[in-house]
Amino acid sequence: HPKLELINLVKEYEDGAVVAVDKIDLEIQAGETLALLGPSGCGKSTTLNMVVGLEEPTSGDILIDGQSVVRMPAGKRNVGLVFQDYAVFTTMSVRKNLAFGLEVRGTPKSEIKRAVEEVAELLDMREQLDARIRDLGGSELQRVAIGRTLVTKPAILLLDEPLSNLEYAARLSMRRELRRLQSEIGLTIIYVTHDQIEALSLADRIAVMNAGKILQVEDSAVICQKP
Ligand code: ADP
Ligand code: ADP
């Protein structure tokens, strides 16, 4: 089975007056990074929201490891979503932010400590574990946001414009960080962006979306080739 399959997936709003996602089909293999590339309002976030379980499809199916998840609660899907605006707790330490997702699940303290240190190591943030969020720079914030999701060990990671709020230098270092995650833990990633360069530099394949439809899916290596 592919890791994730979207089958004839539809999301309508306002009794069908708005078709945000219009019959999309997509297969993503385990360990693959797919970029969803398209202009604002084309249905990218709605697609991610359905995969993570924040929105219910109007019709169609979502399979993870061959099993339908559309009736499965978000907490059981093993899918992590990182929002564009970070959603970190600014008055807490990095450690506390990373621990949060496990604390609300009632994970034992010793296990939380181990998981937090593992993620800090992975994201190269061991030195900053006790720093306050407000003392961090943009790319460090973004790493904390990703770390907060990774600590729950999702099999599929969804990133909604993760670099769009960062300045140039921070974008480059965040890009390196994401590449490292891809190679070190072989996560399956869907990455939403409206930036073609970003899509090309991070994804194995690129799905081009417009007005709720997927127009084309292509290997990034193919797109990069000169004619
Ligand atoms: P993107 O992430 O590509 O910017 P979205 O998935 O956010 O696009 O939105 C797709 C379309 O669906 C847009 O036209 C948007 O206005 C519409 N939309 C999204 N959420 C809702 C909602 N809750 N109610 C009505 N329309 C919505
Ligand atoms: P993005 O482009 O990242 O999807 P938006 O600003 O389009 O961000 O959407 C932010 C939130 O507003 C989302 O939760 C989306 O569902 C909701 N939304 C978007 N468009 C509409 C709309 N026309 N009516 C109601 N809610 C909407």
Short mmCIF file of C-alpha atoms and ligand atoms in Angstrom, two decimals:
data_model
loop_
_atom_site.label_atom_id
_atom_site.label_comp_id
_atom_site.label_asym_id
_atom_site.label_seq_id
_atom_site.Cartn_x
_atom_site.Cartn_y
_atom_site.Cartn_z
CA HIS A 1 0.00 0.00 0.00
CA PRO A 2 1.07 3.58 -0.54
CA LYS A 3 1.39 5.37 2.80
CA LEU A 4 -1.39 7.80 1.95
CA GLU A 5 -4.06 7.75 -0.74
CA LEU A 6 -6.59 10.44 -1.51
CA ILE A 7 -9.41 9.00 -3.61
CA ASN A 8 -11.85 11.23 -5.48
CA LEU A 9 -11.71 13.59 -2.52
CA VAL A 10 -14.20 16.48 -2.40
CA LYS A 11 -14.79 19.28 0.08
CA GLU A 12 -17.67 21.68 -0.43
CA TYR A 13 -18.71 24.64 1.69
CA GLU A 14 -21.93 26.61 1.81
CA ASP A 15 -24.12 23.78 0.52
CA GLY A 16 -21.93 23.28 -2.51
CA ALA A 17 -21.64 26.93 -3.51
CA VAL A 18 -17.89 26.72 -2.74
CA VAL A 19 -15.99 23.66 -3.98
CA ALA A 20 -12.70 23.98 -2.11
CA VAL A 21 -11.37 20.56 -3.15
CA ASP A 22 -12.73 19.10 -6.36
CA LYS A 23 -12.28 15.33 -6.86
CA ILE A 24 -8.59 14.96 -6.21
CA ASP A 25 -6.65 11.69 -6.45
CA LEU A 26 -3.17 11.38 -5.02
CA GLU A 27 -0.84 8.61 -3.81
CA ILE A 28 2.10 9.27 -1.54
CA GLN A 29 4.63 6.53 -0.80
CA ALA A 30 6.24 5.96 2.59
CA GLY A 31 9.23 8.25 3.06
CA GLU A 32 8.25 10.46 0.16
CA THR A 33 7.99 14.24 0.29
CA LEU A 34 5.28 15.69 -1.89
CA ALA A 35 4.80 19.41 -2.39
CA LEU A 36 1.31 20.76 -3.01
CA LEU A 37 2.00 23.83 -5.08
CA GLY A 38 -0.63 26.37 -6.01
CA PRO A 39 -1.97 29.90 -5.52
CA SER A 40 -3.73 31.12 -2.41
CA GLY A 41 -7.31 29.81 -2.18
CA CYS A 42 -6.78 26.76 -4.43
CA GLY A 43 -7.61 24.24 -1.69
CA LYS A 44 -4.22 23.29 -0.22
CA SER A 45 -5.04 23.89 3.45
CA THR A 46 -8.44 22.26 3.11
CA THR A 47 -6.71 19.16 1.74
CA LEU A 48 -4.29 19.00 4.69
CA ASN A 49 -7.11 19.65 7.16
CA MET A 50 -9.00 16.64 5.81
CA VAL A 51 -5.94 14.38 6.05
CA VAL A 52 -5.23 15.37 9.66
CA GLY A 53 -8.92 15.13 10.59
CA LEU A 54 -9.83 18.78 11.21
CA GLU A 55 -12.32 18.77 8.34
CA GLU A 56 -14.59 15.99 7.13
CA PRO A 57 -14.65 15.32 3.37
CA THR A 58 -17.95 15.90 1.55
CA SER A 59 -17.21 12.73 -0.41
CA GLY A 60 -14.30 10.50 -1.39
CA ASP A 61 -11.88 8.60 0.78
CA ILE A 62 -8.54 8.96 2.57
CA LEU A 63 -6.50 5.80 3.16
CA ILE A 64 -3.47 5.49 5.40
CA ASP A 65 -1.60 2.20 4.91
CA GLY A 66 -4.62 1.00 2.95
CA GLN A 67 -7.11 1.74 5.72
CA SER A 68 -9.83 4.39 5.49
CA VAL A 69 -9.42 7.10 8.13
CA VAL A 70 -12.29 9.46 7.30
CA ARG A 71 -14.28 8.20 10.27
CA MET A 72 -11.24 7.92 12.53
CA PRO A 73 -10.70 10.68 15.12
CA ALA A 74 -7.77 13.03 14.48
CA GLY A 75 -5.88 11.73 17.53
CA LYS A 76 -5.81 8.17 16.15
CA ARG A 77 -4.53 8.90 12.66
CA ASN A 78 -0.85 9.29 13.43
CA VAL A 79 -0.73 12.43 11.27
CA GLY A 80 0.95 15.62 12.49
CA LEU A 81 0.15 19.09 11.14
CA VAL A 82 2.45 22.09 11.53
CA PHE A 83 0.68 25.39 11.00
CA GLN A 84 2.10 28.38 9.19
CA ASP A 85 1.88 30.63 12.24
CA TYR A 86 3.91 28.30 14.50
CA ALA A 87 1.32 27.95 17.33
CA VAL A 88 3.99 27.84 20.03
CA PHE A 89 3.42 29.01 23.60
CA THR A 90 5.51 32.12 23.94
CA THR A 91 5.76 32.29 27.73
CA MET A 92 6.96 28.70 28.08
CA SER A 93 10.41 27.22 27.62
CA VAL A 94 11.36 25.21 24.55
CA ARG A 95 11.32 22.06 26.69
CA LYS A 96 7.79 22.76 27.91
CA ASN A 97 6.57 23.45 24.37
CA LEU A 98 8.05 20.20 23.09
CA ALA A 99 6.54 18.25 25.99
CA PHE A 100 3.04 19.70 25.62
CA GLY A 101 1.57 17.25 23.11
CA LEU A 102 2.65 14.28 25.24
CA GLU A 103 1.54 15.85 28.53
CA VAL A 104 -2.02 16.30 27.27
CA ARG A 105 -2.01 12.60 26.34
CA GLY A 106 -0.99 11.62 29.84
CA THR A 107 2.35 10.11 28.75
CA PRO A 108 4.56 9.15 31.75
CA LYS A 109 7.10 11.82 32.78
CA SER A 110 10.19 9.68 32.15
CA GLU A 111 8.99 8.88 28.65
CA ILE A 112 8.27 12.56 27.92
CA LYS A 113 11.77 13.52 29.04
CA ARG A 114 13.32 10.94 26.73
CA ALA A 115 11.11 11.89 23.76
CA VAL A 116 11.78 15.62 24.22
CA GLU A 117 15.54 15.07 24.31
CA GLU A 118 15.40 12.85 21.26
CA VAL A 119 13.53 15.49 19.26
CA ALA A 120 15.84 18.26 20.53
CA GLU A 121 18.80 16.21 19.32
CA LEU A 122 17.16 15.60 15.96
CA LEU A 123 16.45 19.32 15.51
CA ASP A 124 19.81 20.39 16.89
CA MET A 125 18.18 22.27 19.78
CA ARG A 126 19.66 20.58 22.87
CA GLU A 127 21.41 23.82 23.87
CA GLN A 128 18.16 25.78 23.71
CA LEU A 129 15.90 23.44 25.68
CA ASP A 130 15.64 25.83 28.62
CA ALA A 131 15.46 29.02 26.57
CA ARG A 132 12.26 31.06 26.54
CA ILE A 133 10.37 31.10 23.27
CA ARG A 134 10.47 34.91 23.13
CA ASP A 135 14.28 34.83 23.03
CA LEU A 136 14.37 32.67 19.89
CA GLY A 137 14.77 33.67 16.25
CA GLY A 138 12.35 32.82 13.44
CA SER A 139 13.93 29.58 12.27
CA GLU A 140 14.34 28.37 15.86
CA LEU A 141 10.64 29.05 16.45
CA GLN A 142 9.77 27.08 13.38
CA ARG A 143 11.94 24.19 14.59
CA VAL A 144 10.08 24.21 17.92
CA ALA A 145 6.76 24.10 16.07
CA ILE A 146 7.93 21.10 14.04
CA GLY A 147 9.41 19.51 17.16
CA ARG A 148 6.11 19.81 18.99
CA THR A 149 4.53 17.71 16.28
CA LEU A 150 7.43 15.24 15.86
CA VAL A 151 7.47 14.41 19.55
CA THR A 152 4.20 12.51 19.08
CA LYS A 153 5.95 10.38 16.42
CA PRO A 154 3.57 10.89 13.49
CA ALA A 155 3.99 8.63 10.46
CA ILE A 156 2.88 11.46 8.19
CA LEU A 157 3.93 15.08 8.64
CA LEU A 158 1.92 17.89 7.04
CA LEU A 159 3.56 21.28 6.73
CA ASP A 160 1.46 24.31 5.83
CA GLU A 161 3.75 26.97 4.34
CA PRO A 162 6.39 26.35 7.01
CA LEU A 163 8.93 28.76 5.59
CA SER A 164 6.72 31.61 4.49
CA ASN A 165 7.19 33.73 7.60
CA LEU A 166 10.96 33.39 7.63
CA GLU A 167 13.58 35.72 6.26
CA TYR A 168 16.04 34.50 3.64
CA ALA A 169 18.86 33.15 5.85
CA ALA A 170 16.39 31.43 8.14
CA ARG A 171 14.63 29.86 5.16
CA LEU A 172 17.88 28.33 3.97
CA SER A 173 18.71 26.83 7.34
CA MET A 174 15.16 25.55 7.79
CA ARG A 175 15.34 23.94 4.37
CA ARG A 176 18.52 22.10 5.40
CA GLU A 177 16.80 21.01 8.59
CA LEU A 178 13.82 19.57 6.73
CA ARG A 179 16.10 17.70 4.35
CA ARG A 180 17.90 16.18 7.32
CA LEU A 181 14.58 15.00 8.82
CA GLN A 182 13.68 13.42 5.51
CA SER A 183 16.91 11.43 5.36
CA GLU A 184 17.25 10.63 9.09
CA ILE A 185 13.78 9.44 9.98
CA GLY A 186 12.26 8.82 6.55
CA LEU A 187 9.05 10.68 7.35
CA THR A 188 6.29 10.87 4.79
CA ILE A 189 5.76 14.59 4.24
CA ILE A 190 3.20 16.73 2.45
CA TYR A 191 4.40 20.24 2.12
CA VAL A 192 2.14 23.11 1.11
CA THR A 193 3.62 26.10 -0.63
CA HIS A 194 2.93 28.71 -3.28
CA ASP A 195 6.68 29.03 -3.89
CA GLN A 196 7.99 26.98 -6.81
CA ILE A 197 11.67 27.18 -5.76
CA GLU A 198 10.81 25.90 -2.32
CA ALA A 199 8.81 23.02 -3.78
CA LEU A 200 11.67 22.08 -6.11
CA SER A 201 14.30 22.24 -3.39
CA LEU A 202 12.46 20.06 -0.88
CA ALA A 203 10.07 17.69 -2.57
CA ASP A 204 10.50 14.40 -4.42
CA ARG A 205 7.33 15.11 -6.37
CA ILE A 206 5.25 18.20 -6.96
CA ALA A 207 1.47 18.24 -7.30
CA VAL A 208 0.26 21.41 -8.97
CA MET A 209 -3.10 22.52 -7.68
CA ASN A 210 -5.51 25.14 -8.99
CA ALA A 211 -9.15 25.90 -8.21
CA GLY A 212 -9.57 22.74 -6.12
CA LYS A 213 -8.11 20.39 -8.74
CA ILE A 214 -4.75 18.70 -9.14
CA LEU A 215 -3.59 19.62 -12.62
CA GLN A 216 -0.35 17.67 -12.76
CA VAL A 217 1.95 15.52 -10.59
CA GLU A 218 5.60 15.43 -11.57
CA ASP A 219 8.97 14.27 -10.19
CA SER A 220 10.92 17.36 -9.16
CA ALA A 221 13.96 15.90 -10.94
CA VAL A 222 11.98 15.92 -14.20
CA ILE A 223 10.85 19.50 -13.70
CA CYS A 224 14.44 20.56 -13.02
CA GLN A 225 15.79 19.07 -16.26
CA LYS A 226 16.64 21.48 -19.01
CA PRO A 227 14.76 20.80 -22.25
P1 ADP B 1 -5.31 27.51 0.18
O1 ADP B 1 -4.85 26.75 1.37
O2 ADP B 1 -4.81 26.95 -1.11
O3 ADP B 1 -5.04 28.97 0.30
P2 ADP B 1 -7.94 26.91 1.19
O4 ADP B 1 -7.97 25.43 1.28
O5 ADP B 1 -7.73 27.66 2.44
O6 ADP B 1 -6.91 27.34 0.06
O7 ADP B 1 -9.32 27.42 0.57
C1 ADP B 1 -9.88 26.88 -0.62
C2 ADP B 1 -11.16 27.60 -0.94
O8 ADP B 1 -12.16 27.23 0.00
C3 ADP B 1 -11.07 29.11 -0.87
O9 ADP B 1 -11.91 29.62 -1.87
C4 ADP B 1 -11.60 29.43 0.52
O10 ADP B 1 -12.13 30.72 0.58
C5 ADP B 1 -12.67 28.37 0.67
N1 ADP B 1 -12.88 28.00 2.10
C6 ADP B 1 -11.98 27.48 2.95
N2 ADP B 1 -12.52 27.25 4.15
C7 ADP B 1 -13.81 27.65 4.05
C8 ADP B 1 -14.90 27.68 4.98
N3 ADP B 1 -14.77 27.27 6.24
N4 ADP B 1 -16.08 28.16 4.51
C9 ADP B 1 -16.22 28.58 3.25
N5 ADP B 1 -15.25 28.58 2.34
C10 ADP B 1 -14.05 28.13 2.73
P1 ADP B 2 -4.78 29.55 4.03
O1 ADP B 2 -4.58 30.35 2.78
O2 ADP B 2 -3.50 29.18 4.72
O3 ADP B 2 -5.71 28.42 3.83
P2 ADP B 2 -6.88 31.28 4.90
O4 ADP B 2 -6.61 32.64 5.45
O5 ADP B 2 -7.40 31.09 3.53
O6 ADP B 2 -5.50 30.52 5.08
O7 ADP B 2 -7.86 30.48 5.88
C1 ADP B 2 -7.73 30.55 7.26
C2 ADP B 2 -8.97 29.89 7.89
O8 ADP B 2 -10.17 30.53 7.45
C3 ADP B 2 -9.12 28.43 7.54
O9 ADP B 2 -9.47 27.71 8.72
C4 ADP B 2 -10.24 28.37 6.53
O10 ADP B 2 -11.00 27.17 6.67
C5 ADP B 2 -11.07 29.58 6.90
N1 ADP B 2 -11.67 30.18 5.68
C6 ADP B 2 -11.07 30.48 4.52
N2 ADP B 2 -11.92 31.00 3.63
C7 ADP B 2 -13.12 31.06 4.25
C8 ADP B 2 -14.41 31.49 3.87
N3 ADP B 2 -14.67 31.97 2.65
N4 ADP B 2 -15.41 31.40 4.76
C9 ADP B 2 -15.20 30.89 5.98
N5 ADP B 2 -13.99 30.46 6.40
C10 ADP B 2 -12.96 30.53 5.56
#
